Tab-separated table of C-alpha atoms in Angstrom:
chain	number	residue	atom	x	y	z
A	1331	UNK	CA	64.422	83.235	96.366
A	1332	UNK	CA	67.625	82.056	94.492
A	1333	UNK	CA	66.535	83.591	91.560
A	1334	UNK	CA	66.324	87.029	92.915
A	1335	UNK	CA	69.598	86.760	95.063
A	1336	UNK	CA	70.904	86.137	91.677
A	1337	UNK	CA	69.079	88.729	89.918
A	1338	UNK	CA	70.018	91.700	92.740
A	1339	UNK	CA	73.785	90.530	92.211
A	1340	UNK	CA	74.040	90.273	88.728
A	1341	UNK	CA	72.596	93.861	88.791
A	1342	UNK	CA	75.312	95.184	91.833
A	1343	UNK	CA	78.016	93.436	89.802
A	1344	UNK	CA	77.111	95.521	87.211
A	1345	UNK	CA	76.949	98.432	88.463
A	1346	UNK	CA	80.153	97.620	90.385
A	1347	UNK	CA	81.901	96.621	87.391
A	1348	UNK	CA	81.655	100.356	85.436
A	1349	UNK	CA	82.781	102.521	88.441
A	1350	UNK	CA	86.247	103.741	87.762
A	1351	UNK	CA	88.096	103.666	90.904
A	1352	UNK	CA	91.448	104.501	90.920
A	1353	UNK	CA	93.627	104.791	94.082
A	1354	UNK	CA	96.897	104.725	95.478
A	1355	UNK	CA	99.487	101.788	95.224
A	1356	UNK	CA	99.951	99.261	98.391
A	1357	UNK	CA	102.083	96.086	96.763
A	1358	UNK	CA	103.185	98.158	93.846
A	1359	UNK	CA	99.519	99.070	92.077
A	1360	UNK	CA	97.674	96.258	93.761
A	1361	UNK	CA	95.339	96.600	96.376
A	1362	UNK	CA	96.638	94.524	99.523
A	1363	UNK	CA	93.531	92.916	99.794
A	1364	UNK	CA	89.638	93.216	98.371
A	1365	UNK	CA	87.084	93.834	100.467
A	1366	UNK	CA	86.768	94.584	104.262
A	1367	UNK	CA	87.572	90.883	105.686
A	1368	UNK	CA	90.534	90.172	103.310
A	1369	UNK	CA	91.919	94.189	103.853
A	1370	UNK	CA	91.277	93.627	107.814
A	1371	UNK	CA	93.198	90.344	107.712
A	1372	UNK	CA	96.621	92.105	105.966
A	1373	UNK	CA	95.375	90.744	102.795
A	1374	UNK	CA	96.331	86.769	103.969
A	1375	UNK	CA	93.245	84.694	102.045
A	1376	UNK	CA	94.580	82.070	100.057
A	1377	UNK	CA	95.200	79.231	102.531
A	1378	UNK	CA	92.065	80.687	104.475
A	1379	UNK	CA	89.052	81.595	102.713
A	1380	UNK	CA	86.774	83.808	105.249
A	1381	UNK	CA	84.146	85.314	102.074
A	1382	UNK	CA	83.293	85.455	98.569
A	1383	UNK	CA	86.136	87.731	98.222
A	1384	UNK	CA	87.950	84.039	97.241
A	1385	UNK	CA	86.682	84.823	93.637
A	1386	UNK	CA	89.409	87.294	93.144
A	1387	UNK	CA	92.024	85.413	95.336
A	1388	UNK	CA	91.963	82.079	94.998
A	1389	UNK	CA	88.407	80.565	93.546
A	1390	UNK	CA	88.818	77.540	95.159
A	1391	UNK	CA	88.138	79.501	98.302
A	1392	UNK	CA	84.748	79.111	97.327
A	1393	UNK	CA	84.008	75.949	98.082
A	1394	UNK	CA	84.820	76.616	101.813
A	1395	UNK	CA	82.262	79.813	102.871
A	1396	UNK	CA	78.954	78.696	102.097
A	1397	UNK	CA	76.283	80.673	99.756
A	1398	UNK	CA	76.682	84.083	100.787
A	1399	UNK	CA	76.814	87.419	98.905
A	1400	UNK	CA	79.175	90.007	100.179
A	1401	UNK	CA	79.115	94.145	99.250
A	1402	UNK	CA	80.971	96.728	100.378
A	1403	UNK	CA	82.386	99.829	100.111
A	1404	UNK	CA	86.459	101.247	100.888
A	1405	UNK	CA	86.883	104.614	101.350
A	1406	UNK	CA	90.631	105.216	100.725
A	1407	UNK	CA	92.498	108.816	101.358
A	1408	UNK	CA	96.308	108.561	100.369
A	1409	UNK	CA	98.761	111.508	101.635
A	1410	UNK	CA	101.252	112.015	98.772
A	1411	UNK	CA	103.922	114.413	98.405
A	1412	UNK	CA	107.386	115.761	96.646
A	1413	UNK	CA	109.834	118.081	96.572
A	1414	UNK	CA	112.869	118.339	94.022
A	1415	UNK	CA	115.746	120.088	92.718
A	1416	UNK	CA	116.789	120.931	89.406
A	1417	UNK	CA	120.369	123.200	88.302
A	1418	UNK	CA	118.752	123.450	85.216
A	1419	UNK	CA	115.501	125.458	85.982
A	1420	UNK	CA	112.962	122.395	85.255
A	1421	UNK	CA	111.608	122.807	88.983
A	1422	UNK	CA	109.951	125.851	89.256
A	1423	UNK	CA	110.237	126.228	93.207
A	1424	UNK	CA	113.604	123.958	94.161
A	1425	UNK	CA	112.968	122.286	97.400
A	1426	UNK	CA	109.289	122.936	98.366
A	1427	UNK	CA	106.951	120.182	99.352
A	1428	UNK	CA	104.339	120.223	96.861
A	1429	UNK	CA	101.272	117.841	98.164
A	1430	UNK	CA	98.647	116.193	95.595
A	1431	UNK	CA	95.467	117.663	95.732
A	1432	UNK	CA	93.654	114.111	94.623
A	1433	UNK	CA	90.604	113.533	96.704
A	1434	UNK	CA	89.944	110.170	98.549
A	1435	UNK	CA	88.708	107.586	96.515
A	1436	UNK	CA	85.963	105.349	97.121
A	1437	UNK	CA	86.451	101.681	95.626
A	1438	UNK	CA	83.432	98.757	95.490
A	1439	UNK	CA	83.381	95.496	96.368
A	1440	UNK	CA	80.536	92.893	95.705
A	1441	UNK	CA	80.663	88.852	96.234
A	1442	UNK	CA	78.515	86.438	95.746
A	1443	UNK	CA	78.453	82.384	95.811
A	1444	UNK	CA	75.939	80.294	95.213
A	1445	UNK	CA	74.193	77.402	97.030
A	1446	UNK	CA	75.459	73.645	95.375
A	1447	UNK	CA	73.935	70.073	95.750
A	1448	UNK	CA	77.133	69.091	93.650
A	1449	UNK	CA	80.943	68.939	93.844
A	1450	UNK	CA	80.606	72.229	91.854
A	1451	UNK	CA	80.599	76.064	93.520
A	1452	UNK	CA	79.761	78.624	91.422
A	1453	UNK	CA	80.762	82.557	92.361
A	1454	UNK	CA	80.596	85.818	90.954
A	1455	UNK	CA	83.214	88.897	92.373
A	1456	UNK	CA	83.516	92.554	91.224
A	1457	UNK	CA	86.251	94.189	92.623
A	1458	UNK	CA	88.529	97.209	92.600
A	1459	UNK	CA	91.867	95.776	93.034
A	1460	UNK	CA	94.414	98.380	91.958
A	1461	UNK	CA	94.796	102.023	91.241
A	1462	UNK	CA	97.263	104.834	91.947
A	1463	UNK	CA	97.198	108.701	90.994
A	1464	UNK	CA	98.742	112.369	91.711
A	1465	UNK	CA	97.318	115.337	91.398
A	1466	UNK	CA	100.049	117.879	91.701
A	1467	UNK	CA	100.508	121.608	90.710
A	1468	UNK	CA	102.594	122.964	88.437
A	1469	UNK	CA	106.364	122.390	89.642
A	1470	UNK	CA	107.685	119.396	88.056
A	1471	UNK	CA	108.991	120.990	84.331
A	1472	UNK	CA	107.083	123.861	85.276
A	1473	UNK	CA	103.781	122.370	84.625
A	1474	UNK	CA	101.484	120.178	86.167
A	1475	UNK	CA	102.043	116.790	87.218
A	1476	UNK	CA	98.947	114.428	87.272
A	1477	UNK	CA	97.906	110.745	86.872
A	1478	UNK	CA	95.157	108.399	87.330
A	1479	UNK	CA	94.673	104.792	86.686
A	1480	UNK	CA	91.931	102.588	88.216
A	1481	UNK	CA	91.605	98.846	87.511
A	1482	UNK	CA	88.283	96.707	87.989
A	1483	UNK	CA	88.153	93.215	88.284
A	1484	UNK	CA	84.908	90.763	87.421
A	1485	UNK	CA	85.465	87.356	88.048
A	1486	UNK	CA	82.640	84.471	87.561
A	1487	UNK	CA	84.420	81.598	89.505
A	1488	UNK	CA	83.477	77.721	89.455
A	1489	UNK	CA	85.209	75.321	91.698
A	1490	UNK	CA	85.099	71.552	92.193
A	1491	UNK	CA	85.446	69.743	95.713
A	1492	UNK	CA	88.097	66.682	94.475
A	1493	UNK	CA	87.759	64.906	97.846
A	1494	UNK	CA	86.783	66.150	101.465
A	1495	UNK	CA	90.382	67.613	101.629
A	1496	UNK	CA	91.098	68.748	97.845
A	1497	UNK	CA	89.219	71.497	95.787
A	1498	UNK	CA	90.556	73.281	92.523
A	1499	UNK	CA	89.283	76.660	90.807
A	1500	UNK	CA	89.175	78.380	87.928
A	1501	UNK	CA	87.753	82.431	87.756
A	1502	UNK	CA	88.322	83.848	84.480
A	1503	UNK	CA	88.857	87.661	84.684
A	1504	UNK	CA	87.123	90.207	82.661
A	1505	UNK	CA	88.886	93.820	83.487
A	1506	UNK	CA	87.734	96.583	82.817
A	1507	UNK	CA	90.550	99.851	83.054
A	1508	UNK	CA	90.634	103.780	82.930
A	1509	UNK	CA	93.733	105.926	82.521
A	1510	UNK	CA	94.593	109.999	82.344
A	1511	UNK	CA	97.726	111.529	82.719
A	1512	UNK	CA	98.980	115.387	82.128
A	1513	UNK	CA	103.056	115.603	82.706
A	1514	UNK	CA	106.157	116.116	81.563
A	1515	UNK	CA	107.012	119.593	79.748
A	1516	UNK	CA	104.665	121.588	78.630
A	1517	UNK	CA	105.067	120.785	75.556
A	1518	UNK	CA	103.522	117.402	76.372
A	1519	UNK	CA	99.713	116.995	75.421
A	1520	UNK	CA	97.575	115.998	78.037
A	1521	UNK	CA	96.594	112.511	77.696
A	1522	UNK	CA	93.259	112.205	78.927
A	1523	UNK	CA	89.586	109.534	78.952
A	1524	UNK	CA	91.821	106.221	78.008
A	1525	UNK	CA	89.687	103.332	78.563
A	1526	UNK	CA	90.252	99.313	77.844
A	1527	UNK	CA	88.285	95.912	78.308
A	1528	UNK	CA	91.014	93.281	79.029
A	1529	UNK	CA	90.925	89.609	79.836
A	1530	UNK	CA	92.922	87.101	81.796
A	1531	UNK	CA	92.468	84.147	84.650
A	1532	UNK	CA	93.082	83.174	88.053
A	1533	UNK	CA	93.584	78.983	89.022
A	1534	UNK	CA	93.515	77.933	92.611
A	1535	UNK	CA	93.662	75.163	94.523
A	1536	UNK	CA	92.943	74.562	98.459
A	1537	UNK	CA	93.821	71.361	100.635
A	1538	UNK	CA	92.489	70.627	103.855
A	1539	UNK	CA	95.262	68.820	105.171
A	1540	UNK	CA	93.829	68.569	109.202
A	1541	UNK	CA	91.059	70.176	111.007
A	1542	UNK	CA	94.302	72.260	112.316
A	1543	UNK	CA	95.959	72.980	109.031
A	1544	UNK	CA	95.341	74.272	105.323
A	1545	UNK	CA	97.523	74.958	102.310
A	1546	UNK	CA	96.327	77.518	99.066
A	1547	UNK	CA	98.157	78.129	95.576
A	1548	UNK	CA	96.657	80.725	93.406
A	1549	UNK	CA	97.801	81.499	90.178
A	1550	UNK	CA	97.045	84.885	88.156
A	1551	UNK	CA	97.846	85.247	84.483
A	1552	UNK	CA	99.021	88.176	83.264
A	1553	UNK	CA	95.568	90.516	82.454
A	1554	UNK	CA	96.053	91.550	78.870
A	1555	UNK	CA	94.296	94.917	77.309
A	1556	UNK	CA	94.206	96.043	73.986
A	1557	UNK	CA	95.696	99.675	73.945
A	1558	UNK	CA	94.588	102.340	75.211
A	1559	UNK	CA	93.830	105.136	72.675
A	1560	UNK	CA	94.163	108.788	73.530
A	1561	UNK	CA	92.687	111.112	71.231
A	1562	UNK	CA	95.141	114.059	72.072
A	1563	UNK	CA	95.619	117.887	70.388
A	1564	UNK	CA	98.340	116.428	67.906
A	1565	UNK	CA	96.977	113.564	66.494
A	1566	UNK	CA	96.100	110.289	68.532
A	1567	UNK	CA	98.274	108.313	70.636
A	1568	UNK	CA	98.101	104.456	71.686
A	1569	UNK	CA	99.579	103.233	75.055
A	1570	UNK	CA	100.131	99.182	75.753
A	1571	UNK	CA	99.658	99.164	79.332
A	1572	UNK	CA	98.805	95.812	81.159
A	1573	UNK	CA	98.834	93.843	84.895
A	1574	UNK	CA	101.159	91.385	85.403
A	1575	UNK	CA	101.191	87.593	86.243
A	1576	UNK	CA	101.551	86.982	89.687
A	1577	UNK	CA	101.679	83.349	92.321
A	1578	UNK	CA	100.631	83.382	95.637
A	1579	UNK	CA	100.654	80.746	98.495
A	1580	UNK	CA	98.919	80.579	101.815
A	1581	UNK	CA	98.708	78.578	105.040
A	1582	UNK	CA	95.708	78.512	107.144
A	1583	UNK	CA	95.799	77.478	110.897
A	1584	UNK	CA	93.005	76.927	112.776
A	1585	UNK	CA	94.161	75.972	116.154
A	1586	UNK	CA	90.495	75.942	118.026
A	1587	UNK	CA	87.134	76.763	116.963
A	1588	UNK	CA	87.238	80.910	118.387
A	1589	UNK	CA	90.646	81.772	116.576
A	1590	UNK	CA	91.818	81.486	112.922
A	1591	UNK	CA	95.319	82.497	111.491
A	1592	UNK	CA	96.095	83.244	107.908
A	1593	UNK	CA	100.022	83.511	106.588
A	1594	UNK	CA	100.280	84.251	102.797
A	1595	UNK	CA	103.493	84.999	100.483
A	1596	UNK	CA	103.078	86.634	96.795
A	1597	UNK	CA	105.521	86.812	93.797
A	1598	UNK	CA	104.298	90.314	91.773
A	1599	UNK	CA	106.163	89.938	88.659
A	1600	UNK	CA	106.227	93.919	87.795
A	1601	UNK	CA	108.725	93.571	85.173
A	1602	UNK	CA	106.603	91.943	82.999
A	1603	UNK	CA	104.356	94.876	82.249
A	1604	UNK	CA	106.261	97.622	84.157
A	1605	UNK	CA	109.687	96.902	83.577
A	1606	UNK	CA	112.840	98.430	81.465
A	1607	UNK	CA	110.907	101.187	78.773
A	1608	UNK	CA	107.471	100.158	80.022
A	1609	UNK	CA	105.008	100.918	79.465
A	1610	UNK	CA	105.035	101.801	75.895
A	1611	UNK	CA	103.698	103.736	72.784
A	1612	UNK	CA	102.286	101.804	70.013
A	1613	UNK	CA	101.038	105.244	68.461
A	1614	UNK	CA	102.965	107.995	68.989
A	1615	UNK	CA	101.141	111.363	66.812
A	1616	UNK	CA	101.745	113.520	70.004
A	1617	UNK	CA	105.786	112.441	69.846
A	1618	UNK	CA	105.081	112.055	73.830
A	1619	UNK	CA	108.215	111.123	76.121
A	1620	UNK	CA	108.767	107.599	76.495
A	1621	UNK	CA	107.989	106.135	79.351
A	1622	UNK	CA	110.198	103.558	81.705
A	1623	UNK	CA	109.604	102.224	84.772
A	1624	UNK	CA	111.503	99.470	84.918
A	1625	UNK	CA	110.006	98.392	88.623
A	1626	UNK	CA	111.360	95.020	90.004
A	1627	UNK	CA	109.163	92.186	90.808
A	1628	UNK	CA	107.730	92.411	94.084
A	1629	UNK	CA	107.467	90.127	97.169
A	1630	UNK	CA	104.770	90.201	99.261
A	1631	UNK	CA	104.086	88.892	102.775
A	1632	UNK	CA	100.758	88.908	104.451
A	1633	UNK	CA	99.649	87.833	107.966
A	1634	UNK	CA	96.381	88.083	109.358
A	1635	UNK	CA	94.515	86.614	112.564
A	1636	UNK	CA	90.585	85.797	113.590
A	1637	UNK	CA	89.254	85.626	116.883
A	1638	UNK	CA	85.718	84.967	118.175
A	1639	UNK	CA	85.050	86.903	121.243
A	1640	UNK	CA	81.743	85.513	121.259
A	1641	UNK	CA	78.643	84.184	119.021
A	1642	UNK	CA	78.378	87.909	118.016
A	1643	UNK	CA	81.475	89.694	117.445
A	1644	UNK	CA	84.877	88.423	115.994
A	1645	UNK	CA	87.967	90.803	116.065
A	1646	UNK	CA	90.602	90.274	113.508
A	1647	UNK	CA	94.134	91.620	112.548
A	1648	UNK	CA	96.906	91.848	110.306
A	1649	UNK	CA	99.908	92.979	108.828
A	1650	UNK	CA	100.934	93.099	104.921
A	1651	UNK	CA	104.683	93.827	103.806
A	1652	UNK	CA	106.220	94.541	100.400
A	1653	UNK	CA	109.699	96.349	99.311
A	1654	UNK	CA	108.377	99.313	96.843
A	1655	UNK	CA	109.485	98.086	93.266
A	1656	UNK	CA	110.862	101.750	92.092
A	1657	UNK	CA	114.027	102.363	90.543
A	1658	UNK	CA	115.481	105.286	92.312
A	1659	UNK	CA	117.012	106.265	89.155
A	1660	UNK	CA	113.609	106.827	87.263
A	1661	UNK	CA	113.049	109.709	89.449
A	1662	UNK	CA	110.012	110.897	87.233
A	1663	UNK	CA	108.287	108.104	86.860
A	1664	UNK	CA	108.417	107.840	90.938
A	1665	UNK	CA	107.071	111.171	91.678
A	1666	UNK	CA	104.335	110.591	88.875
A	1667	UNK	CA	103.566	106.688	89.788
A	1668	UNK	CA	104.531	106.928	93.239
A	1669	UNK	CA	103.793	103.139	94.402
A	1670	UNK	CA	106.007	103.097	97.503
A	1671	UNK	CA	104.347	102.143	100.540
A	1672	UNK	CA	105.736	99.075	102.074
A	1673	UNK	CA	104.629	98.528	105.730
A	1674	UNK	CA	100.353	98.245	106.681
A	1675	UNK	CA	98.809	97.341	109.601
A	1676	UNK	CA	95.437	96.198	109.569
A	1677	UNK	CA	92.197	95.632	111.948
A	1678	UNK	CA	88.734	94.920	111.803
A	1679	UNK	CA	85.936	93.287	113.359
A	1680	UNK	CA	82.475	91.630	111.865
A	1681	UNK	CA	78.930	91.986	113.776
A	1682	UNK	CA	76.353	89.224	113.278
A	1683	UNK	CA	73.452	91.054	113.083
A	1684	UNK	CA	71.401	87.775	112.787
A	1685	UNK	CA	71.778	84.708	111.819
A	1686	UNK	CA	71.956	85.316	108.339
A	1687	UNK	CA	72.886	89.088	108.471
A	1688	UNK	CA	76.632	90.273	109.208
A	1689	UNK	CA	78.165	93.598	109.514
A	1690	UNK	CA	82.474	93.695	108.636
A	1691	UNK	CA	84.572	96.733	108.816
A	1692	UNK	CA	87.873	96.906	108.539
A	1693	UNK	CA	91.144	99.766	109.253
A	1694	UNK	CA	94.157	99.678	107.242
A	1695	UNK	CA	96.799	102.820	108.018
A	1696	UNK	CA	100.502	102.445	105.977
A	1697	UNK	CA	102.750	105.006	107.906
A	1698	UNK	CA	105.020	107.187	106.135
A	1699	UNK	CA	107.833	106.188	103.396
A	1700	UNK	CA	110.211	108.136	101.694
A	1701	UNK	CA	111.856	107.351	98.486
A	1702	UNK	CA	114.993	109.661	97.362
A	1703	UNK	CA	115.071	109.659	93.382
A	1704	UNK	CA	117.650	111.390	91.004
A	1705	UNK	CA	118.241	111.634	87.733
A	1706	UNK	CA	120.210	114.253	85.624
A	1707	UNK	CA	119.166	113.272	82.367
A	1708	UNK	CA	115.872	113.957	83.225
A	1709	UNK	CA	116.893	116.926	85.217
A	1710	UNK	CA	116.350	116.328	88.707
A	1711	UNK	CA	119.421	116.756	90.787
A	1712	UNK	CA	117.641	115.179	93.731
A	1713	UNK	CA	113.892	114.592	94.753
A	1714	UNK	CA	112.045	112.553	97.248
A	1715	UNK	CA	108.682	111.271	97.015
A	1716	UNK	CA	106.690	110.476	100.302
A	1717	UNK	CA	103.405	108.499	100.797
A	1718	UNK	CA	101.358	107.889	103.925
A	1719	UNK	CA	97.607	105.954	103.733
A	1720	UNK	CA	94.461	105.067	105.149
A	1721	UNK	CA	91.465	103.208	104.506
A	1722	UNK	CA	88.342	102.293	106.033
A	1723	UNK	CA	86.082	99.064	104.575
A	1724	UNK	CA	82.333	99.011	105.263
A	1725	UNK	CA	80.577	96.069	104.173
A	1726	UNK	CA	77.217	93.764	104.320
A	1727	UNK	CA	77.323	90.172	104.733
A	1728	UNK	CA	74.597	88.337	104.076
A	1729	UNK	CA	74.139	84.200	104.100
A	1730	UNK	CA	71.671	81.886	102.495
């Protein structure tokens, strides 16, 4: 039976891991949570492990849920939109709100850990766990503005109990990204089927300190690609374009055995990979714009709560915070990259089915932010960028 629980995984992971999701930024590009538990719960996980989802966030989470394979499904439809003004004719209708025409995205999510005699717990996660994208008209420079960038995450995770109280983790992370944009002037070639393998790892470590409390501390490197090659109408073009190193911490509180509450708080560090003239061109045949985003670091504060109504249904909520890390003075790069939601509220509940068999679904709705961008050098007088989401998470839970 273990072997073909394993088998069936390995197989979802792999399909899983060579969909190309992309979606809309939350905290900056990242995804305030994976999977319908973490996403109902505001994202909060690290100092409360609920589901194999703690391969991604903190894999000594692992050690705490049991052998159980989670999949599921987010269906994810962002509401993006711009106007601007340019004195210099590089807007081709001054003022009008042009919305993207980018469909709702639909973004997997498989766990899985395995049953242990030992001090060691071994886990498997494929994840989406950050996107964004536009798909506007022509306006912007008279031409077309468009972008898409989705970013899978595949992380086989091992961690070992220390004690009763103490267990550490280790996940390394094989990535696996896809990136097209078409902007600028028209003289810019489109830049279109960029794809990269990259690497990095996520450490974590989880302390029981009372059957009331629990402390977390995840660590993810930075997730390094090789460059992304673009094979465009001039010649081809390289892009360095990577994910940055971020820490997280988390408290878990469980004050009885019906209700569970989860408080995390996340350092992005943006300017790493997306700060002053980042990203850049390595190869430049296309003589494409330069590119800089020059985004601040990011932090991020998550709070999400558990409660049993009964042996069948538990109800849970949250709420997931984090200042937009735009420049207001790189108004392109906003309208094109337009990672400014700050505010989400979450909800969710799970269904045991059976015993073994579990039914989660989860709501996540970000209400409307504006950002107000200018920049005459680029030749926008004035132009604001808005951004309102929702999501819905469907997923199977199944323990062994």
């Amino acid at each position: 039976m273990k072997n073909k629980i394993f088998f069936y995984g390995a197989v979802v992971a792999a399909v899983t891991l060579f969909l190309t999701p992309a979606a809309h930024a939350t905290n900056g590009m990242k995804l305030i949570g994976v999977g319908p538990v973490q996403r109902a719960m505001g994202g909060a996980s690290v100092g409360l492990p609920l589901d194999s989802a703690a391969t991604i966030t903190n894999p000594a989470g692992i050690s705490r849920v049991g052998s159980r394979v989670d999949f599921g499904v987010t269906y994810f439809n962002p509401d993006v939109k711009y106007k601007a003004n340019s004195t210099t004719g590089q807007v081709t209708n001054n003022d009008a709100t042009i919305s993207s025409d980018a469909s709702a995205f639909v973004i997997p999510a498989f766990g899985m850990v395995l049953p242990s005699k030992t001090k060691f717990t071994f886990g498997i996660g494929a994840y989406g766990v950050s996107g964004m994208g536009v798909d506007y008209k022509s306006n912007l420079y008279n031409n077309v503005t468009y972008s898409k960038y989705g970013f899978l995450k595949f992380a086989p995770a091992m961690a070992y109990s220390w004690s009763d109280q103490l267990s550490v983790g280790i996940a390394p992370n094989i990535n696996y990204a896809a990136m097209d944009f078409e902007a600028g002037a028209t003289t810019q070639k489109a830049h279109h089927g960029g794809t990269a393998y990259g690497l990095g790892f996520t450490l974590g470590a989880l302390y029981k300190a009372t059957e009331l409390l629990s402390f977390g501390l995840a660590y993810e490197s930075k997730q390094n690609f090789p460059d992304f090659k673009f094979n465009t109408s001039a010649g081809t073009d390289r892009f360095e374009f990577n994910q940055p190193q971020s820490i997280a911490g988390g408290i878990g509180v469980r004050p009885n055995d019906r209700l569970r509450m989860a408080f995390d708080m996340a350092w992005i560090n943006w300017s790493q990979t997306n700060g002053k003239d980042q990203p850049v061109y390595t190869e430049n045949n296309s003589s494409a714009s330069a590119w800089n985003m020059n985004w601040d670091d990011q932090f991020v504060y998550k709070a999400g709560v558990e409660f049993d109504l009964n042996s069948k249904l538990t109800l849970r909520g949250g709420y997931n915070y984090g200042k937009n890390p735009l420049d207001p003075v790189q108004a392109f790069e906003a309208i094109a990259f337009p990672a400014i939601a700050e505010h989400h509220i979450t909800a969710g509940f799970g269904l045991n089915i059976t015993e073994q068999f579990g039914l989660n679904v989860g709501l996540m709705y970000a209400p409307e932010v504006s950002f107000d961008v200018a920049n005459s050098a680029q030749a926008i007088n004035s132009a604001t960028t808005s951004m309102s989401q929702y999501a819905v998470d469907v997923g199977i839970a199944y323990k062994f």
